[in-house]
Amino acid sequence: MAHAKTSYVCLPCRASYKQPYLGDHARLCPRCAEPMIHVGSAFAPPRRRDAAAWRTLSVLLNAGVRFHKSCCGGPGYRPRTLSEVRERMAYARRTGEPFARALVRHELPQDLPRSSDRAAGRGMRAGMMTSMTAYRKADAA
């Protein structure tokens, strides 16, 4: 019986290879001979020319996020754009949550003040009240 295959990625080449998992030993990229990263069996690689997606993937892999299947399906939520990654990294910095855990959150809690509101000395409610007051003034005119 053949071994199940899992994905390995070479970030400099933007290449993904499915190979049998034979334990934790270093795999070398066939193109550049650099070490590849074991990403898991539930990985779907982006197109080679999609630089933003590979940059996002690089951030995820360097934070320790992998794409292993869970008992109930796929690997769970993973950010697909740089803006989603930035949003989750900012959340992790504000709350002190580890980057790897913040990156795999499907939704971020909305009850925390944004960094721009905190710098201005107001919380989330104050920002909403200001916009509601402006809305009411425009509606009355």
mmCIF file of N, CA and C in Angstrom:
data_model
loop_
_atom_site.group_PDB
_atom_site.id
_atom_site.type_symbol
_atom_site.label_atom_id
_atom_site.label_comp_id
_atom_site.label_asym_id
_atom_site.label_seq_id
_atom_site.Cartn_x
_atom_site.Cartn_y
_atom_site.Cartn_z
ATOM 1 N N MET A 1 0.847 -1.177 0.000
ATOM 2 C CA MET A 1 0.000 0.000 0.000
ATOM 3 C C MET A 1 0.897 1.247 0.000
ATOM 4 N N ALA A 2 0.586 2.199 -0.831
ATOM 5 C CA ALA A 2 1.383 3.418 -0.964
ATOM 6 C C ALA A 2 1.146 4.357 0.216
ATOM 7 N N HIS A 3 2.178 5.133 0.523
ATOM 8 C CA HIS A 3 2.058 6.123 1.582
ATOM 9 C C HIS A 3 1.195 7.289 1.109
ATOM 10 N N ALA A 4 0.480 7.881 2.041
ATOM 11 C CA ALA A 4 -0.300 9.080 1.716
ATOM 12 C C ALA A 4 0.662 10.211 1.404
ATOM 13 N N LYS A 5 0.286 11.054 0.455
ATOM 14 C CA LYS A 5 1.159 12.156 0.079
ATOM 15 C C LYS A 5 0.739 13.434 0.795
ATOM 16 N N THR A 6 1.704 14.280 1.045
ATOM 17 C CA THR A 6 1.486 15.551 1.702
ATOM 18 C C THR A 6 2.263 16.617 0.934
ATOM 19 N N SER A 7 1.943 17.870 1.165
ATOM 20 C CA SER A 7 2.547 18.963 0.391
ATOM 21 C C SER A 7 3.770 19.550 1.068
ATOM 22 N N TYR A 8 4.737 19.899 0.237
ATOM 23 C CA TYR A 8 5.937 20.615 0.642
ATOM 24 C C TYR A 8 6.050 21.842 -0.250
ATOM 25 N N VAL A 9 6.528 22.960 0.308
ATOM 26 C CA VAL A 9 6.588 24.220 -0.428
ATOM 27 C C VAL A 9 8.007 24.767 -0.406
ATOM 28 N N CYS A 10 8.417 25.315 -1.553
ATOM 29 C CA CYS A 10 9.661 26.083 -1.647
ATOM 30 C C CYS A 10 9.242 27.530 -1.905
ATOM 31 N N LEU A 11 9.428 28.395 -0.921
ATOM 32 C CA LEU A 11 9.004 29.793 -1.059
ATOM 33 C C LEU A 11 9.818 30.571 -2.096
ATOM 34 N N PRO A 12 11.146 30.420 -2.172
ATOM 35 C CA PRO A 12 11.879 31.176 -3.196
ATOM 36 C C PRO A 12 11.463 30.825 -4.627
ATOM 37 N N CYS A 13 11.137 29.558 -4.873
ATOM 38 C CA CYS A 13 10.735 29.128 -6.224
ATOM 39 C C CYS A 13 9.237 29.296 -6.467
ATOM 40 N N ARG A 14 8.481 29.536 -5.410
ATOM 41 C CA ARG A 14 7.021 29.554 -5.489
ATOM 42 C C ARG A 14 6.504 28.240 -6.083
ATOM 43 N N ALA A 15 6.978 27.148 -5.513
ATOM 44 C CA ALA A 15 6.624 25.827 -6.022
ATOM 45 C C ALA A 15 6.113 24.949 -4.889
ATOM 46 N N SER A 16 5.182 24.060 -5.223
ATOM 47 C CA SER A 16 4.620 23.117 -4.273
ATOM 48 C C SER A 16 4.744 21.711 -4.851
ATOM 49 N N TYR A 17 5.106 20.762 -3.997
ATOM 50 C CA TYR A 17 5.276 19.380 -4.428
ATOM 51 C C TYR A 17 4.558 18.465 -3.466
ATOM 52 N N LYS A 18 3.850 17.469 -3.993
ATOM 53 C CA LYS A 18 3.240 16.434 -3.159
ATOM 54 C C LYS A 18 4.202 15.260 -3.128
ATOM 55 N N GLN A 19 4.586 14.870 -1.916
ATOM 56 C CA GLN A 19 5.516 13.762 -1.749
ATOM 57 C C GLN A 19 5.047 12.907 -0.585
ATOM 58 N N PRO A 20 5.443 11.642 -0.578
ATOM 59 C CA PRO A 20 5.067 10.799 0.563
ATOM 60 C C PRO A 20 5.708 11.323 1.850
ATOM 61 N N TYR A 21 4.954 11.242 2.934
ATOM 62 C CA TYR A 21 5.495 11.684 4.220
ATOM 63 C C TYR A 21 6.198 10.495 4.856
ATOM 64 N N LEU A 22 7.497 10.608 4.993
ATOM 65 C CA LEU A 22 8.304 9.514 5.537
ATOM 66 C C LEU A 22 8.973 9.899 6.848
ATOM 67 N N GLY A 23 8.416 10.875 7.534
ATOM 68 C CA GLY A 23 9.004 11.326 8.796
ATOM 69 C C GLY A 23 9.561 12.731 8.667
ATOM 70 N N ASP A 24 10.129 13.193 9.752
ATOM 71 C CA ASP A 24 10.670 14.560 9.773
ATOM 72 C C ASP A 24 12.123 14.588 9.331
ATOM 73 N N HIS A 25 12.339 14.521 8.048
ATOM 74 C CA HIS A 25 13.690 14.752 7.541
ATOM 75 C C HIS A 25 13.605 15.819 6.454
ATOM 76 N N ALA A 26 14.693 16.522 6.264
ATOM 77 C CA ALA A 26 14.695 17.668 5.352
ATOM 78 C C ALA A 26 14.457 17.229 3.911
ATOM 79 N N ARG A 27 13.561 17.935 3.256
ATOM 80 C CA ARG A 27 13.322 17.736 1.823
ATOM 81 C C ARG A 27 13.935 18.911 1.097
ATOM 82 N N LEU A 28 14.604 18.652 0.003
ATOM 83 C CA LEU A 28 15.221 19.718 -0.774
ATOM 84 C C LEU A 28 14.425 19.960 -2.046
ATOM 85 N N CYS A 29 14.352 21.222 -2.420
ATOM 86 C CA CYS A 29 13.635 21.609 -3.629
ATOM 87 C C CYS A 29 14.386 21.076 -4.847
ATOM 88 N N PRO A 30 13.669 20.444 -5.789
ATOM 89 C CA PRO A 30 14.329 19.950 -6.992
ATOM 90 C C PRO A 30 14.825 21.066 -7.918
ATOM 91 N N ARG A 31 14.290 22.279 -7.770
ATOM 92 C CA ARG A 31 14.692 23.391 -8.643
ATOM 93 C C ARG A 31 15.917 24.137 -8.113
ATOM 94 N N CYS A 32 15.918 24.450 -6.792
ATOM 95 C CA CYS A 32 16.981 25.305 -6.250
ATOM 96 C C CYS A 32 17.813 24.640 -5.151
ATOM 97 N N ALA A 33 17.450 23.445 -4.740
ATOM 98 C CA ALA A 33 18.155 22.675 -3.711
ATOM 99 C C ALA A 33 18.093 23.320 -2.321
ATOM 100 N N GLU A 34 17.150 24.241 -2.100
ATOM 101 C CA GLU A 34 16.923 24.822 -0.767
ATOM 102 C C GLU A 34 15.962 23.907 0.009
ATOM 103 N N PRO A 35 15.993 23.952 1.344
ATOM 104 C CA PRO A 35 15.055 23.144 2.126
ATOM 105 C C PRO A 35 13.603 23.586 1.892
ATOM 106 N N MET A 36 12.720 22.618 1.786
ATOM 107 C CA MET A 36 11.294 22.911 1.612
ATOM 108 C C MET A 36 10.599 22.843 2.963
ATOM 109 N N ILE A 37 9.415 23.452 3.031
ATOM 110 C CA ILE A 37 8.619 23.492 4.260
ATOM 111 C C ILE A 37 7.467 22.516 4.125
ATOM 112 N N HIS A 38 7.286 21.667 5.124
ATOM 113 C CA HIS A 38 6.147 20.740 5.141
ATOM 114 C C HIS A 38 4.900 21.528 5.527
ATOM 115 N N VAL A 39 3.919 21.621 4.639
ATOM 116 C CA VAL A 39 2.750 22.451 4.892
ATOM 117 C C VAL A 39 1.493 21.651 5.202
ATOM 118 N N GLY A 40 1.463 20.370 4.912
ATOM 119 C CA GLY A 40 0.311 19.544 5.236
ATOM 120 C C GLY A 40 -0.431 19.072 4.006
ATOM 121 N N SER A 41 -1.330 18.130 4.216
ATOM 122 C CA SER A 41 -2.019 17.488 3.101
ATOM 123 C C SER A 41 -3.220 18.274 2.585
ATOM 124 N N ALA A 42 -3.707 19.254 3.337
ATOM 125 C CA ALA A 42 -4.880 20.030 2.923
ATOM 126 C C ALA A 42 -4.482 21.345 2.262
ATOM 127 N N PHE A 43 -3.291 21.429 1.726
ATOM 128 C CA PHE A 43 -2.774 22.663 1.143
ATOM 129 C C PHE A 43 -3.127 22.758 -0.337
ATOM 130 N N ALA A 44 -3.597 23.929 -0.735
ATOM 131 C CA ALA A 44 -3.847 24.228 -2.150
ATOM 132 C C ALA A 44 -2.962 25.410 -2.525
ATOM 133 N N PRO A 45 -1.963 25.207 -3.369
ATOM 134 C CA PRO A 45 -1.015 26.292 -3.655
ATOM 135 C C PRO A 45 -1.620 27.385 -4.530
ATOM 136 N N PRO A 46 -1.191 28.625 -4.331
ATOM 137 C CA PRO A 46 -1.622 29.702 -5.239
ATOM 138 C C PRO A 46 -0.868 29.586 -6.565
ATOM 139 N N ARG A 47 -1.330 30.310 -7.549
ATOM 140 C CA ARG A 47 -0.624 30.322 -8.839
ATOM 141 C C ARG A 47 0.750 30.955 -8.642
ATOM 142 N N ARG A 48 1.714 30.499 -9.416
ATOM 143 C CA ARG A 48 3.093 30.964 -9.260
ATOM 144 C C ARG A 48 3.219 32.466 -9.493
ATOM 145 N N ARG A 49 2.429 33.031 -10.389
ATOM 146 C CA ARG A 49 2.546 34.462 -10.707
ATOM 147 C C ARG A 49 1.802 35.368 -9.722
ATOM 148 N N ASP A 50 1.057 34.793 -8.777
ATOM 149 C CA ASP A 50 0.302 35.571 -7.794
ATOM 150 C C ASP A 50 1.205 35.931 -6.610
ATOM 151 N N ALA A 51 1.945 37.021 -6.755
ATOM 152 C CA ALA A 51 2.940 37.416 -5.752
ATOM 153 C C ALA A 51 2.311 37.730 -4.397
ATOM 154 N N ALA A 52 1.142 38.372 -4.390
ATOM 155 C CA ALA A 52 0.491 38.721 -3.118
ATOM 156 C C ALA A 52 0.078 37.466 -2.343
ATOM 157 N N ALA A 53 -0.419 36.467 -3.036
ATOM 158 C CA ALA A 53 -0.815 35.229 -2.365
ATOM 159 C C ALA A 53 0.400 34.500 -1.789
ATOM 160 N N TRP A 54 1.521 34.513 -2.512
ATOM 161 C CA TRP A 54 2.733 33.870 -1.992
ATOM 162 C C TRP A 54 3.299 34.652 -0.817
ATOM 163 N N ARG A 55 3.147 35.963 -0.822
ATOM 164 C CA ARG A 55 3.588 36.778 0.322
ATOM 165 C C ARG A 55 2.733 36.440 1.549
ATOM 166 N N THR A 56 1.431 36.326 1.349
ATOM 167 C CA THR A 56 0.523 35.931 2.433
ATOM 168 C C THR A 56 0.903 34.558 2.959
ATOM 169 N N LEU A 57 1.142 33.624 2.058
ATOM 170 C CA LEU A 57 1.541 32.267 2.453
ATOM 171 C C LEU A 57 2.849 32.290 3.233
ATOM 172 N N SER A 58 3.788 33.111 2.818
ATOM 173 C CA SER A 58 5.068 33.220 3.511
ATOM 174 C C SER A 58 4.879 33.690 4.955
ATOM 175 N N VAL A 59 4.012 34.676 5.155
ATOM 176 C CA VAL A 59 3.738 35.164 6.514
ATOM 177 C C VAL A 59 3.125 34.050 7.353
ATOM 178 N N LEU A 60 2.160 33.325 6.783
ATOM 179 C CA LEU A 60 1.512 32.235 7.515
ATOM 180 C C LEU A 60 2.515 31.153 7.903
ATOM 181 N N LEU A 61 3.330 30.720 6.939
ATOM 182 C CA LEU A 61 4.281 29.642 7.219
ATOM 183 C C LEU A 61 5.350 30.072 8.211
ATOM 184 N N ASN A 62 5.825 31.303 8.119
ATOM 185 C CA ASN A 62 6.833 31.785 9.067
ATOM 186 C C ASN A 62 6.271 31.973 10.465
ATOM 187 N N ALA A 63 4.945 32.134 10.583
ATOM 188 C CA ALA A 63 4.304 32.227 11.898
ATOM 189 C C ALA A 63 4.007 30.845 12.486
ATOM 190 N N GLY A 64 4.221 29.798 11.680
ATOM 191 C CA GLY A 64 3.996 28.441 12.181
ATOM 192 C C GLY A 64 2.650 27.855 11.809
ATOM 193 N N VAL A 65 1.891 28.523 10.959
ATOM 194 C CA VAL A 65 0.576 28.033 10.540
ATOM 195 C C VAL A 65 0.774 27.003 9.435
ATOM 196 N N ARG A 66 0.106 25.851 9.562
ATOM 197 C CA ARG A 66 0.198 24.792 8.563
ATOM 198 C C ARG A 66 -1.190 24.410 8.078
ATOM 199 N N PHE A 67 -1.272 23.527 7.115
ATOM 200 C CA PHE A 67 -2.522 23.160 6.460
ATOM 201 C C PHE A 67 -2.793 21.668 6.615
ATOM 202 N N HIS A 68 -2.842 21.199 7.844
ATOM 203 C CA HIS A 68 -3.129 19.791 8.115
ATOM 204 C C HIS A 68 -4.634 19.609 8.241
ATOM 205 N N LYS A 69 -5.107 18.459 7.810
ATOM 206 C CA LYS A 69 -6.534 18.158 7.928
ATOM 207 C C LYS A 69 -6.876 17.904 9.387
ATOM 208 N N SER A 70 -8.089 18.334 9.756
ATOM 209 C CA SER A 70 -8.568 18.028 11.098
ATOM 210 C C SER A 70 -9.537 16.857 10.987
ATOM 211 N N CYS A 71 -10.054 16.418 12.100
ATOM 212 C CA CYS A 71 -10.946 15.260 12.076
ATOM 213 C C CYS A 71 -12.271 15.558 11.379
ATOM 214 N N CYS A 72 -12.659 16.811 11.301
ATOM 215 C CA CYS A 72 -13.968 17.176 10.753
ATOM 216 C C CYS A 72 -13.876 17.901 9.411
ATOM 217 N N GLY A 73 -12.823 17.731 8.669
ATOM 218 C CA GLY A 73 -12.737 18.400 7.378
ATOM 219 C C GLY A 73 -11.353 18.927 7.103
ATOM 220 N N GLY A 74 -11.315 20.116 6.548
ATOM 221 C CA GLY A 74 -10.044 20.723 6.136
ATOM 222 C C GLY A 74 -9.301 21.369 7.276
ATOM 223 N N PRO A 75 -8.369 22.250 6.941
ATOM 224 C CA PRO A 75 -7.508 22.840 7.964
ATOM 225 C C PRO A 75 -8.152 23.978 8.743
ATOM 226 N N GLY A 76 -9.341 24.412 8.363
ATOM 227 C CA GLY A 76 -9.963 25.549 9.026
ATOM 228 C C GLY A 76 -9.673 26.829 8.279
ATOM 229 N N TYR A 77 -9.977 27.951 8.902
ATOM 230 C CA TYR A 77 -9.803 29.244 8.242
ATOM 231 C C TYR A 77 -8.331 29.612 8.121
ATOM 232 N N ARG A 78 -7.966 30.154 6.974
ATOM 233 C CA ARG A 78 -6.645 30.729 6.734
ATOM 234 C C ARG A 78 -6.849 32.017 5.943
ATOM 235 N N PRO A 79 -6.194 33.132 6.318
ATOM 236 C CA PRO A 79 -6.346 34.373 5.546
ATOM 237 C C PRO A 79 -5.806 34.195 4.127
ATOM 238 N N ARG A 80 -6.467 34.832 3.166
ATOM 239 C CA ARG A 80 -6.069 34.692 1.766
ATOM 240 C C ARG A 80 -5.477 35.967 1.186
ATOM 241 N N THR A 81 -5.614 37.097 1.879
ATOM 242 C CA THR A 81 -5.088 38.359 1.360
ATOM 243 C C THR A 81 -4.181 39.013 2.402
ATOM 244 N N LEU A 82 -3.339 39.916 1.923
ATOM 245 C CA LEU A 82 -2.447 40.634 2.837
ATOM 246 C C LEU A 82 -3.218 41.538 3.791
ATOM 247 N N SER A 83 -4.348 42.087 3.346
ATOM 248 C CA SER A 83 -5.129 42.946 4.241
ATOM 249 C C SER A 83 -5.701 42.132 5.402
ATOM 250 N N GLU A 84 -6.139 40.896 5.139
ATOM 251 C CA GLU A 84 -6.616 40.038 6.232
ATOM 252 C C GLU A 84 -5.483 39.706 7.192
ATOM 253 N N VAL A 85 -4.297 39.482 6.655
ATOM 254 C CA VAL A 85 -3.135 39.189 7.506
ATOM 255 C C VAL A 85 -2.798 40.402 8.360
ATOM 256 N N ARG A 86 -2.758 41.601 7.751
ATOM 257 C CA ARG A 86 -2.449 42.819 8.508
ATOM 258 C C ARG A 86 -3.463 43.056 9.625
ATOM 259 N N GLU A 87 -4.725 42.829 9.307
ATOM 260 C CA GLU A 87 -5.794 43.024 10.290
ATOM 261 C C GLU A 87 -5.596 42.097 11.490
ATOM 262 N N ARG A 88 -5.266 40.846 11.232
ATOM 263 C CA ARG A 88 -5.082 39.880 12.309
ATOM 264 C C ARG A 88 -3.784 40.127 13.081
ATOM 265 N N MET A 89 -2.753 40.603 12.402
ATOM 266 C CA MET A 89 -1.500 40.924 13.093
ATOM 267 C C MET A 89 -1.702 42.123 14.020
ATOM 268 N N ALA A 90 -2.453 43.120 13.576
ATOM 269 C CA ALA A 90 -2.746 44.284 14.423
ATOM 270 C C ALA A 90 -3.559 43.850 15.643
ATOM 271 N N TYR A 91 -4.516 42.951 15.428
ATOM 272 C CA TYR A 91 -5.316 42.427 16.541
ATOM 273 C C TYR A 91 -4.412 41.703 17.541
ATOM 274 N N ALA A 92 -3.473 40.910 17.049
ATOM 275 C CA ALA A 92 -2.572 40.165 17.929
ATOM 276 C C ALA A 92 -1.686 41.122 18.732
ATOM 277 N N ARG A 93 -1.223 42.190 18.101
ATOM 278 C CA ARG A 93 -0.392 43.167 18.820
ATOM 279 C C ARG A 93 -1.193 43.870 19.911
ATOM 280 N N ARG A 94 -2.460 44.233 19.597
ATOM 281 C CA ARG A 94 -3.307 44.926 20.587
ATOM 282 C C ARG A 94 -3.643 44.049 21.771
ATOM 283 N N THR A 95 -3.951 42.776 21.510
ATOM 284 C CA THR A 95 -4.455 41.915 22.577
ATOM 285 C C THR A 95 -3.394 41.054 23.231
ATOM 286 N N GLY A 96 -2.227 40.904 22.580
ATOM 287 C CA GLY A 96 -1.197 40.035 23.123
ATOM 288 C C GLY A 96 -1.399 38.572 22.762
ATOM 289 N N GLU A 97 -2.363 38.286 21.906
ATOM 290 C CA GLU A 97 -2.597 36.909 21.454
ATOM 291 C C GLU A 97 -1.454 36.485 20.527
ATOM 292 N N PRO A 98 -1.009 35.238 20.594
ATOM 293 C CA PRO A 98 0.064 34.793 19.690
ATOM 294 C C PRO A 98 -0.341 34.965 18.216
ATOM 295 N N PHE A 99 0.631 35.330 17.386
ATOM 296 C CA PHE A 99 0.354 35.587 15.971
ATOM 297 C C PHE A 99 -0.289 34.383 15.290
ATOM 298 N N ALA A 100 0.226 33.180 15.550
ATOM 299 C CA ALA A 100 -0.304 31.986 14.877
ATOM 300 C C ALA A 100 -1.782 31.788 15.205
ATOM 301 N N ARG A 101 -2.184 32.035 16.438
ATOM 302 C CA ARG A 101 -3.592 31.869 16.817
ATOM 303 C C ARG A 101 -4.453 32.965 16.207
ATOM 304 N N ALA A 102 -3.951 34.201 16.180
ATOM 305 C CA ALA A 102 -4.722 35.306 15.605
ATOM 306 C C ALA A 102 -4.886 35.135 14.101
ATOM 307 N N LEU A 103 -3.893 34.581 13.428
ATOM 308 C CA LEU A 103 -3.971 34.412 11.978
ATOM 309 C C LEU A 103 -5.018 33.393 11.557
ATOM 310 N N VAL A 104 -5.340 32.429 12.401
ATOM 311 C CA VAL A 104 -6.325 31.405 12.023
ATOM 312 C C VAL A 104 -7.724 31.702 12.568
ATOM 313 N N ARG A 105 -7.912 32.860 13.184
ATOM 314 C CA ARG A 105 -9.252 33.255 13.635
ATOM 315 C C ARG A 105 -10.118 33.565 12.425
ATOM 316 N N HIS A 106 -11.314 32.987 12.390
ATOM 317 C CA HIS A 106 -12.219 33.248 11.261
ATOM 318 C C HIS A 106 -12.742 34.678 11.307
ATOM 319 N N GLU A 107 -13.157 35.107 12.495
ATOM 320 C CA GLU A 107 -13.643 36.480 12.660
ATOM 321 C C GLU A 107 -12.974 37.084 13.878
ATOM 322 N N LEU A 108 -12.688 38.357 13.786
ATOM 323 C CA LEU A 108 -12.094 39.065 14.915
ATOM 324 C C LEU A 108 -13.199 39.695 15.750
ATOM 325 N N PRO A 109 -13.047 39.712 17.080
ATOM 326 C CA PRO A 109 -14.051 40.373 17.920
ATOM 327 C C PRO A 109 -14.143 41.853 17.578
ATOM 328 N N GLN A 110 -15.346 42.382 17.520
ATOM 329 C CA GLN A 110 -15.560 43.780 17.141
ATOM 330 C C GLN A 110 -15.691 44.714 18.333
ATOM 331 N N ASP A 111 -15.685 44.198 19.571
ATOM 332 C CA ASP A 111 -15.887 45.048 20.740
ATOM 333 C C ASP A 111 -14.611 45.751 21.201
ATOM 334 N N LEU A 112 -13.475 45.451 20.578
ATOM 335 C CA LEU A 112 -12.227 46.116 20.959
ATOM 336 C C LEU A 112 -12.073 47.418 20.180
ATOM 337 N N PRO A 113 -11.565 48.479 20.810
ATOM 338 C CA PRO A 113 -11.359 49.737 20.076
ATOM 339 C C PRO A 113 -10.272 49.579 19.027
ATOM 340 N N ARG A 114 -10.448 50.243 17.903
ATOM 341 C CA ARG A 114 -9.434 50.232 16.847
ATOM 342 C C ARG A 114 -8.258 51.079 17.292
ATOM 343 N N SER A 115 -7.105 50.860 16.694
ATOM 344 C CA SER A 115 -5.909 51.600 17.098
ATOM 345 C C SER A 115 -6.068 53.098 16.817
ATOM 346 N N SER A 116 -6.776 53.484 15.735
ATOM 347 C CA SER A 116 -6.959 54.904 15.437
ATOM 348 C C SER A 116 -7.870 55.562 16.477
ATOM 349 N N ASP A 117 -8.880 54.834 16.967
ATOM 350 C CA ASP A 117 -9.756 55.375 18.008
ATOM 351 C C ASP A 117 -9.011 55.504 19.330
ATOM 352 N N ARG A 118 -8.166 54.523 19.614
ATOM 353 C CA ARG A 118 -7.430 54.559 20.870
ATOM 354 C C ARG A 118 -6.443 55.726 20.865
ATOM 355 N N ALA A 119 -5.813 55.989 19.720
ATOM 356 C CA ALA A 119 -4.868 57.099 19.631
ATOM 357 C C ALA A 119 -5.578 58.437 19.796
ATOM 358 N N ALA A 120 -6.833 58.508 19.347
ATOM 359 C CA ALA A 120 -7.593 59.747 19.458
ATOM 360 C C ALA A 120 -8.213 59.889 20.851
ATOM 361 N N GLY A 121 -8.072 58.862 21.696
ATOM 362 C CA GLY A 121 -8.583 58.950 23.055
ATOM 363 C C GLY A 121 -10.055 58.609 23.172
ATOM 364 N N ARG A 122 -10.581 57.857 22.213
ATOM 365 C CA ARG A 122 -11.985 57.467 22.321
ATOM 366 C C ARG A 122 -12.111 55.989 21.991
ATOM 367 N N GLY A 123 -13.145 55.386 22.474
ATOM 368 C CA GLY A 123 -13.395 53.974 22.219
ATOM 369 C C GLY A 123 -14.271 53.791 21.002
ATOM 370 N N MET A 124 -14.711 52.574 20.782
ATOM 371 C CA MET A 124 -15.528 52.246 19.622
ATOM 372 C C MET A 124 -16.881 52.964 19.691
ATOM 373 N N ARG A 125 -17.465 53.034 20.868
ATOM 374 C CA ARG A 125 -18.773 53.678 21.011
ATOM 375 C C ARG A 125 -18.712 55.156 20.658
ATOM 376 N N ALA A 126 -17.646 55.834 21.054
ATOM 377 C CA ALA A 126 -17.536 57.265 20.768
ATOM 378 C C ALA A 126 -17.483 57.510 19.269
ATOM 379 N N GLY A 127 -16.780 56.659 18.537
ATOM 380 C CA GLY A 127 -16.715 56.800 17.090
ATOM 381 C C GLY A 127 -18.073 56.579 16.453
ATOM 382 N N MET A 128 -18.850 55.612 16.980
ATOM 383 C CA MET A 128 -20.188 55.351 16.444
ATOM 384 C C MET A 128 -21.125 56.507 16.762
ATOM 385 N N MET A 129 -21.001 57.074 17.962
ATOM 386 C CA MET A 129 -21.882 58.170 18.343
ATOM 387 C C MET A 129 -21.635 59.391 17.465
ATOM 388 N N THR A 130 -20.369 59.662 17.141
ATOM 389 C CA THR A 130 -20.047 60.794 16.285
ATOM 390 C C THR A 130 -20.668 60.615 14.907
ATOM 391 N N SER A 131 -20.578 59.418 14.357
ATOM 392 C CA SER A 131 -21.151 59.184 13.029
ATOM 393 C C SER A 131 -22.675 59.217 13.081
ATOM 394 N N MET A 132 -23.285 58.755 14.174
ATOM 395 C CA MET A 132 -24.755 58.800 14.300
ATOM 396 C C MET A 132 -25.233 60.247 14.396
ATOM 397 N N THR A 133 -24.493 61.090 15.124
ATOM 398 C CA THR A 133 -24.860 62.506 15.255
ATOM 399 C C THR A 133 -24.783 63.193 13.890
ATOM 400 N N ALA A 134 -23.731 62.914 13.148
ATOM 401 C CA ALA A 134 -23.588 63.497 11.802
ATOM 402 C C ALA A 134 -24.709 63.014 10.899
ATOM 403 N N TYR A 135 -25.098 61.767 11.020
ATOM 404 C CA TYR A 135 -26.175 61.215 10.200
ATOM 405 C C TYR A 135 -27.497 61.905 10.512
ATOM 406 N N ARG A 136 -27.754 62.115 11.809
ATOM 407 C CA ARG A 136 -29.009 62.758 12.201
ATOM 408 C C ARG A 136 -29.054 64.211 11.717
ATOM 409 N N LYS A 137 -27.908 64.922 11.801
ATOM 410 C CA LYS A 137 -27.866 66.310 11.336
ATOM 411 C C LYS A 137 -28.121 66.377 9.838
ATOM 412 N N ALA A 138 -27.524 65.450 9.082
ATOM 413 C CA ALA A 138 -27.725 65.448 7.626
ATOM 414 C C ALA A 138 -29.165 65.086 7.287
ATOM 415 N N ASP A 139 -29.777 64.204 8.080
ATOM 416 C CA ASP A 139 -31.144 63.790 7.831
ATOM 417 C C ASP A 139 -32.137 64.932 8.136
ATOM 418 N N ALA A 140 -31.810 65.746 9.180
ATOM 419 C CA ALA A 140 -32.700 66.835 9.577
ATOM 420 C C ALA A 140 -32.638 67.993 8.569
ATOM 421 N N ALA A 141 -31.549 68.132 7.860
ATOM 422 C CA ALA A 141 -31.394 69.257 6.935
ATOM 423 C C ALA A 141 -32.159 69.079 5.647
#
